[in-house]
PDB file of C-alpha atoms in Angstrom:
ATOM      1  CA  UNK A  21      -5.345 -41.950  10.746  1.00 77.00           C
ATOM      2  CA  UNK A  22      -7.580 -38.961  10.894  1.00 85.00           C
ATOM      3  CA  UNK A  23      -7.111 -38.534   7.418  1.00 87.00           C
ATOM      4  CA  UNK A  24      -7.831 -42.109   6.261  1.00 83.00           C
ATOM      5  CA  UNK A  25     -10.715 -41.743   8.147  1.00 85.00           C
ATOM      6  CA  UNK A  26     -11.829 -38.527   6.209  1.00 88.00           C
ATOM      7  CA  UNK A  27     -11.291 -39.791   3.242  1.00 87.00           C
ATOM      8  CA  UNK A  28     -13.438 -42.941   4.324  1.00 87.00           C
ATOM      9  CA  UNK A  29     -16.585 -40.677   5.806  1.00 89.00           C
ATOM     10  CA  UNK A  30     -16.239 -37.933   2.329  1.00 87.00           C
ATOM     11  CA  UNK A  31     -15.790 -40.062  -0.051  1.00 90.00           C
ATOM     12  CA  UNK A  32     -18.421 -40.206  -2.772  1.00 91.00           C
ATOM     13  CA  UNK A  33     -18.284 -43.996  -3.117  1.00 93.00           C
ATOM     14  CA  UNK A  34     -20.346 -46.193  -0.486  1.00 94.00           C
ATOM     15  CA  UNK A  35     -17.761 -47.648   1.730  1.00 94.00           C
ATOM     16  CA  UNK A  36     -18.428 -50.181   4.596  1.00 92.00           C
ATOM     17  CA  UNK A  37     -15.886 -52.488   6.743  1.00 91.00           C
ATOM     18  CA  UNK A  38     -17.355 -56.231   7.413  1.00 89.00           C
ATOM     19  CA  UNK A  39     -16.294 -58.068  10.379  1.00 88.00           C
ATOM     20  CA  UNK A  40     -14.685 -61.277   9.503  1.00 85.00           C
ATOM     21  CA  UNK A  41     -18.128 -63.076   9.252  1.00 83.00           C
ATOM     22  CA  UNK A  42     -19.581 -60.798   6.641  1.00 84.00           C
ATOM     23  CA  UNK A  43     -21.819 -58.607   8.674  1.00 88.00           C
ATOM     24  CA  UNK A  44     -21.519 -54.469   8.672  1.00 90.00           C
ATOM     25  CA  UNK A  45     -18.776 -53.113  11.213  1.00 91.00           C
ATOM     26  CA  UNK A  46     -18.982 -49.353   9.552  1.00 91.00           C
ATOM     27  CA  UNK A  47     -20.528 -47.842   6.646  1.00 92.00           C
ATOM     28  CA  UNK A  48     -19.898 -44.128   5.189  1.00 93.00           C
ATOM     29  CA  UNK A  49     -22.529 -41.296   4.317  1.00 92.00           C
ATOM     30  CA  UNK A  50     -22.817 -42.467   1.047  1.00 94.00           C
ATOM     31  CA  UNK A  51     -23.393 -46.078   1.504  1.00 93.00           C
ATOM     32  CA  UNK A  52     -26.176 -45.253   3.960  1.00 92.00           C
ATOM     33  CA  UNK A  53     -27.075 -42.404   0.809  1.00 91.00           C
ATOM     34  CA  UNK A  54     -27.432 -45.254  -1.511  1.00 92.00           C
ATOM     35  CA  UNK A  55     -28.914 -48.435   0.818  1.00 91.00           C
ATOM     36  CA  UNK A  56     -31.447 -45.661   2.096  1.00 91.00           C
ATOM     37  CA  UNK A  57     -30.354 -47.463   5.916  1.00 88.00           C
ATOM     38  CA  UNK A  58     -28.266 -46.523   9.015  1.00 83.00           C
ATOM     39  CA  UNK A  59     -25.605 -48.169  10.629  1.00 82.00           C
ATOM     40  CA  UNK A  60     -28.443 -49.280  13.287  1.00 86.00           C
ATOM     41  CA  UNK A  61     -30.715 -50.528  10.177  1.00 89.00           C
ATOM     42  CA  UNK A  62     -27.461 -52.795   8.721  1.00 86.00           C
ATOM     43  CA  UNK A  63     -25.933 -54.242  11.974  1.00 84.00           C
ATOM     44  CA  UNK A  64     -26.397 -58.297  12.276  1.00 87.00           C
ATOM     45  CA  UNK A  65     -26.546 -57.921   8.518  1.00 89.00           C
ATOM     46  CA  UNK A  66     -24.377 -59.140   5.623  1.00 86.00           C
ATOM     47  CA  UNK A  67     -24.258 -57.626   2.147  1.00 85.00           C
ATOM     48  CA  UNK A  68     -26.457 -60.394   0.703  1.00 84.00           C
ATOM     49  CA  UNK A  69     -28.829 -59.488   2.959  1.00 87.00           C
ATOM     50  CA  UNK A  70     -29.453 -56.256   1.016  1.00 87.00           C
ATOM     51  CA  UNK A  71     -28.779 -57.995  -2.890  1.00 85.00           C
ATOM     52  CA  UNK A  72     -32.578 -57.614  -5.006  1.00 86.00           C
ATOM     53  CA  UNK A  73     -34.649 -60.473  -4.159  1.00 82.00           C
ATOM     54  CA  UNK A  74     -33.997 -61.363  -7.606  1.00 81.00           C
ATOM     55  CA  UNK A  75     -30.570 -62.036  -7.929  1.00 76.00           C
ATOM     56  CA  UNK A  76     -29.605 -65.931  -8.852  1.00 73.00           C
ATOM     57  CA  UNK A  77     -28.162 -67.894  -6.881  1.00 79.00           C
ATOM     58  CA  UNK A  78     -24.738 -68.149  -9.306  1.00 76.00           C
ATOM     59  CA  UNK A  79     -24.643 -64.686  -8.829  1.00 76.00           C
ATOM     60  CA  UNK A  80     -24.684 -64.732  -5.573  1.00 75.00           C
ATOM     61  CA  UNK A  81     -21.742 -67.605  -4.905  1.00 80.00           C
ATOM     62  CA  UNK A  82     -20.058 -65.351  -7.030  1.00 79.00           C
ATOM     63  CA  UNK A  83     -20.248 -62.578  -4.889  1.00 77.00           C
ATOM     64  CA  UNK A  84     -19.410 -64.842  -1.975  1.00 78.00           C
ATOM     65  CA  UNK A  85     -16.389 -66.274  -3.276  1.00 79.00           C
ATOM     66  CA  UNK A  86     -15.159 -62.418  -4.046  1.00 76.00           C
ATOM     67  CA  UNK A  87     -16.214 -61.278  -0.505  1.00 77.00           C
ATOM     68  CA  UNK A  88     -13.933 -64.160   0.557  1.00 75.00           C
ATOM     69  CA  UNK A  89     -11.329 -63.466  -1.660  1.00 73.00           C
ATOM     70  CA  UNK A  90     -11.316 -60.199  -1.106  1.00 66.00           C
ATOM     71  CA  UNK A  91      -8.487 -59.781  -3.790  1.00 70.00           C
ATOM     72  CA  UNK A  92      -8.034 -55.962  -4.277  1.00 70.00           C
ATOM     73  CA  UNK A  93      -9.950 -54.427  -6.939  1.00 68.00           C
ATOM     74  CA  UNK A  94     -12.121 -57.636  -7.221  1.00 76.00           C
ATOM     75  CA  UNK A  95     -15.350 -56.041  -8.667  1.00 82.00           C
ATOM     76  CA  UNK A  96     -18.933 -57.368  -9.714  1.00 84.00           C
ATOM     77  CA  UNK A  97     -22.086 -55.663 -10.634  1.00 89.00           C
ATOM     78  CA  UNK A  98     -25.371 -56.621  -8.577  1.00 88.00           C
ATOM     79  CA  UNK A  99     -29.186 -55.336  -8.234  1.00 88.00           C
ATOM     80  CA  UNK A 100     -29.602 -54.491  -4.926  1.00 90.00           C
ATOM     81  CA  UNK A 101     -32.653 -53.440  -3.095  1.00 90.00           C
ATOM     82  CA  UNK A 102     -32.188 -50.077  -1.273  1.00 91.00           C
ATOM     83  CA  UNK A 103     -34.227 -50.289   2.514  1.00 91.00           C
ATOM     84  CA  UNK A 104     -36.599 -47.492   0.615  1.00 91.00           C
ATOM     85  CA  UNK A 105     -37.710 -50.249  -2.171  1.00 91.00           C
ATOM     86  CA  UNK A 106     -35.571 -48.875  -4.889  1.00 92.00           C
ATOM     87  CA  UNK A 107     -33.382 -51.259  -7.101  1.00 92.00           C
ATOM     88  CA  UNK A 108     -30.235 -50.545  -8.213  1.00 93.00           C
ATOM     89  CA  UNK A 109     -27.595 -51.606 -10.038  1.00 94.00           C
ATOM     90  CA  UNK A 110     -24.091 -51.443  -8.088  1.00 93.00           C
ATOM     91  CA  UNK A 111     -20.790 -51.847  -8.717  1.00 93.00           C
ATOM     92  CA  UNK A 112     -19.117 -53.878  -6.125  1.00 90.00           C
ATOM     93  CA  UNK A 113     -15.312 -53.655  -5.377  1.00 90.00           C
ATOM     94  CA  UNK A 114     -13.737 -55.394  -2.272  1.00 87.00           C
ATOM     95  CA  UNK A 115     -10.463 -55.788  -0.446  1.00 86.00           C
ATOM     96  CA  UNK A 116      -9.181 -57.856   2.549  1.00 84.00           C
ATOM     97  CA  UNK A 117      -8.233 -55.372   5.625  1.00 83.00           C
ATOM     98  CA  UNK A 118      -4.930 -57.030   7.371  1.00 79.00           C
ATOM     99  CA  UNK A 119      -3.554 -56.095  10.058  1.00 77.00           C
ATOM    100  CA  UNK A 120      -4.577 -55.222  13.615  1.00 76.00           C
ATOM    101  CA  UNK A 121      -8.624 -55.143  13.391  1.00 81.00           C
ATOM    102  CA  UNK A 122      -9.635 -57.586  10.404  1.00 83.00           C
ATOM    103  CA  UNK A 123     -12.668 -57.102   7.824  1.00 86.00           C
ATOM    104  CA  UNK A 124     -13.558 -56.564   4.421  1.00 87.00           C
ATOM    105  CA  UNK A 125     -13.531 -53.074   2.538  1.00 89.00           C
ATOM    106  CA  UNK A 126     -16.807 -53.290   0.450  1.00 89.00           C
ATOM    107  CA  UNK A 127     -17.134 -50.259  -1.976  1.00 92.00           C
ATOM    108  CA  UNK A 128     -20.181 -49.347  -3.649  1.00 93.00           C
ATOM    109  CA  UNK A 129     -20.483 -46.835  -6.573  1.00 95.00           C
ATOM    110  CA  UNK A 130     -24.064 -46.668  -8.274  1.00 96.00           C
ATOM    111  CA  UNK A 131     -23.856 -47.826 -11.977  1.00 96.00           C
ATOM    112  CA  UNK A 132     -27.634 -47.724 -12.567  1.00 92.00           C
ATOM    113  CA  UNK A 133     -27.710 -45.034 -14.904  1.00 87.00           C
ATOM    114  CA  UNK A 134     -24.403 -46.349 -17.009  1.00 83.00           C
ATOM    115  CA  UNK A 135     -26.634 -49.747 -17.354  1.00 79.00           C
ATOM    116  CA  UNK A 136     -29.713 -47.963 -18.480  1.00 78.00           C
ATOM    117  CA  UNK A 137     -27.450 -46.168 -21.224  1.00 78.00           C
ATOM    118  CA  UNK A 138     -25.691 -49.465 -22.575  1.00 77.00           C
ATOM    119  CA  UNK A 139     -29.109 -50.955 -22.619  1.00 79.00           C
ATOM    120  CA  UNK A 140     -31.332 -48.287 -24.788  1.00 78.00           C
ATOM    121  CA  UNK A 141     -27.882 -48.292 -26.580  1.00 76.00           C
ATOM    122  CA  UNK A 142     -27.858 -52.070 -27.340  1.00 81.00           C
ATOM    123  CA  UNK A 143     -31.318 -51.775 -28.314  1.00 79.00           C
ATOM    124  CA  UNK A 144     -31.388 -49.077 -30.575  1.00 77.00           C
ATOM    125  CA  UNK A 145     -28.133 -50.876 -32.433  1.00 82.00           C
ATOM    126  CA  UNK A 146     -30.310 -53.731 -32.642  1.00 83.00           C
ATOM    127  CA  UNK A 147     -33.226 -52.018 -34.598  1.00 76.00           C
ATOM    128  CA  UNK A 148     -30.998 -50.132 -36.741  1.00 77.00           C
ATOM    129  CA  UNK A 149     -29.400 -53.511 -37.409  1.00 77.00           C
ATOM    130  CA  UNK A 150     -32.962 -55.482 -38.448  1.00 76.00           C
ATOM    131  CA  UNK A 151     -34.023 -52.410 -40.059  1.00 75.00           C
ATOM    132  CA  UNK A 152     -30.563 -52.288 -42.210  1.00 76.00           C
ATOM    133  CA  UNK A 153     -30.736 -56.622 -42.328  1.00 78.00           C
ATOM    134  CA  UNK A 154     -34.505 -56.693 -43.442  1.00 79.00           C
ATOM    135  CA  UNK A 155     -34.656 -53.567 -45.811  1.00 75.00           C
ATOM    136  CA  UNK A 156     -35.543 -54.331 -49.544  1.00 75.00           C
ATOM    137  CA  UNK A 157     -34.272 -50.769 -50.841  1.00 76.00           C
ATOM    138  CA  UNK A 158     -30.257 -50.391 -51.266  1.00 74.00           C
ATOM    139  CA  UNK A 159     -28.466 -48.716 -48.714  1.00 76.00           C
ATOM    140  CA  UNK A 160     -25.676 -46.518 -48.460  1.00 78.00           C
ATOM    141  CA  UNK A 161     -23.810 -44.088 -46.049  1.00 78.00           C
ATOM    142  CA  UNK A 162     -22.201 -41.323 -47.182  1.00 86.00           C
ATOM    143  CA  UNK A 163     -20.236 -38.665 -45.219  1.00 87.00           C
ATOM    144  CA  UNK A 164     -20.932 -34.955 -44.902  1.00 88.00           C
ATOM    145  CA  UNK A 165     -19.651 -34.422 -48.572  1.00 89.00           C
ATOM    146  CA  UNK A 166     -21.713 -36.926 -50.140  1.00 83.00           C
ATOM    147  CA  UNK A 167     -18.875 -39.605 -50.169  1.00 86.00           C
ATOM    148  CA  UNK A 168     -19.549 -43.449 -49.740  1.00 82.00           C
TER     149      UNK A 168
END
C-alpha cells in the first residue's frame, strides 16, 4: 500500500480519486500543479466544475458518460480552466476503483503544447497546400541529388 500510494503522490501525471458522486476525494501534487488549486479549493467539486467555460455541452455528456463508465483507459481531451485563469488542454483518462472504498481514478496529463504543435502543423500544411494548388509556375521536388 505504501507504495501504491507513492507512486500515486510522485507521479508526474495529475491523479485524483472521486467519490461515487463525482466530487474530489484526493488529488496528487501534480493535479493541484496543473488545476493551480488545493485539495481544500476542489472539495464539494466535480471535474466539470473545473472544464473551460467554453466547452459544449456534447462534450461535456461525453465526458459524463466516460466518468460513468469509467472503462479503463477511457480517455478524452478537454480545455479546462486552471483556478489561476489559465486554459489548458488535458488529456483525460479514467478508471472505476472496486473494491473496499469506491471512486473514480481521474488522470490528467497536460497535452497543451502537443495541440499547439498539430495545429501550426495543420496550418502550415495547409498553406503549402494552396500555395502548391494555386501556383501558375510548374512544380517539382527533387531530392538532395537533383532527382524527381
Amino acid at each position: 500500500e505504501d507504495q501504491l500510494r507513492q507512486v500515486f503522490e510522485e507521479t508526474p501525471l495529475g491523479m485524483a480519486v472521486l467519490e461515487p458522486q463525482g466530487t474530489f476525494r484526493q488529488v496528487n501534487r501534480a493535479f493541484i500543479m496543473l488545476l493551480g488549486a488545493g485539495l481544500e479549493q476542489l472539495l464539494g467539486l466535480t471535474i466539470l466544475d473545473v472544464l473551460h467555460p467554453e466547452v459544449l455541452p456534447a462534450q461535456v455528456e461525453e465526458l459524463e458518460r466516460l466518468l460513468q463508465a469509467g472503462d479503463p483507459g477511457s480517455r478524452v481531451q478537454r480545455r479546462f480552466r486552471t483556478f489561476t485563469g489559465e486554459t489548458l488542454w488535458l488529456e483525460v483518462t479514467v478508471t472505476r476503483l472496486r473494491g473496499g472504498d469506491p471512486g473514480t481514478l481521474v488522470m490528467l496529463e497536460n497535452v497543451t503544447e502537443r495541440r499547439y504543435a498539430l495545429e501550426l502543423l495543420r496550418a502550415s500544411e495547409e498553406h503549402f497546400r494552396s500555395l502548391i494548388e494555386n501556383a501558375g509556375d510548374l512544380i517539382t521536388m527533387t531530392d538532395r541529388d537533383g532527382v524527381i
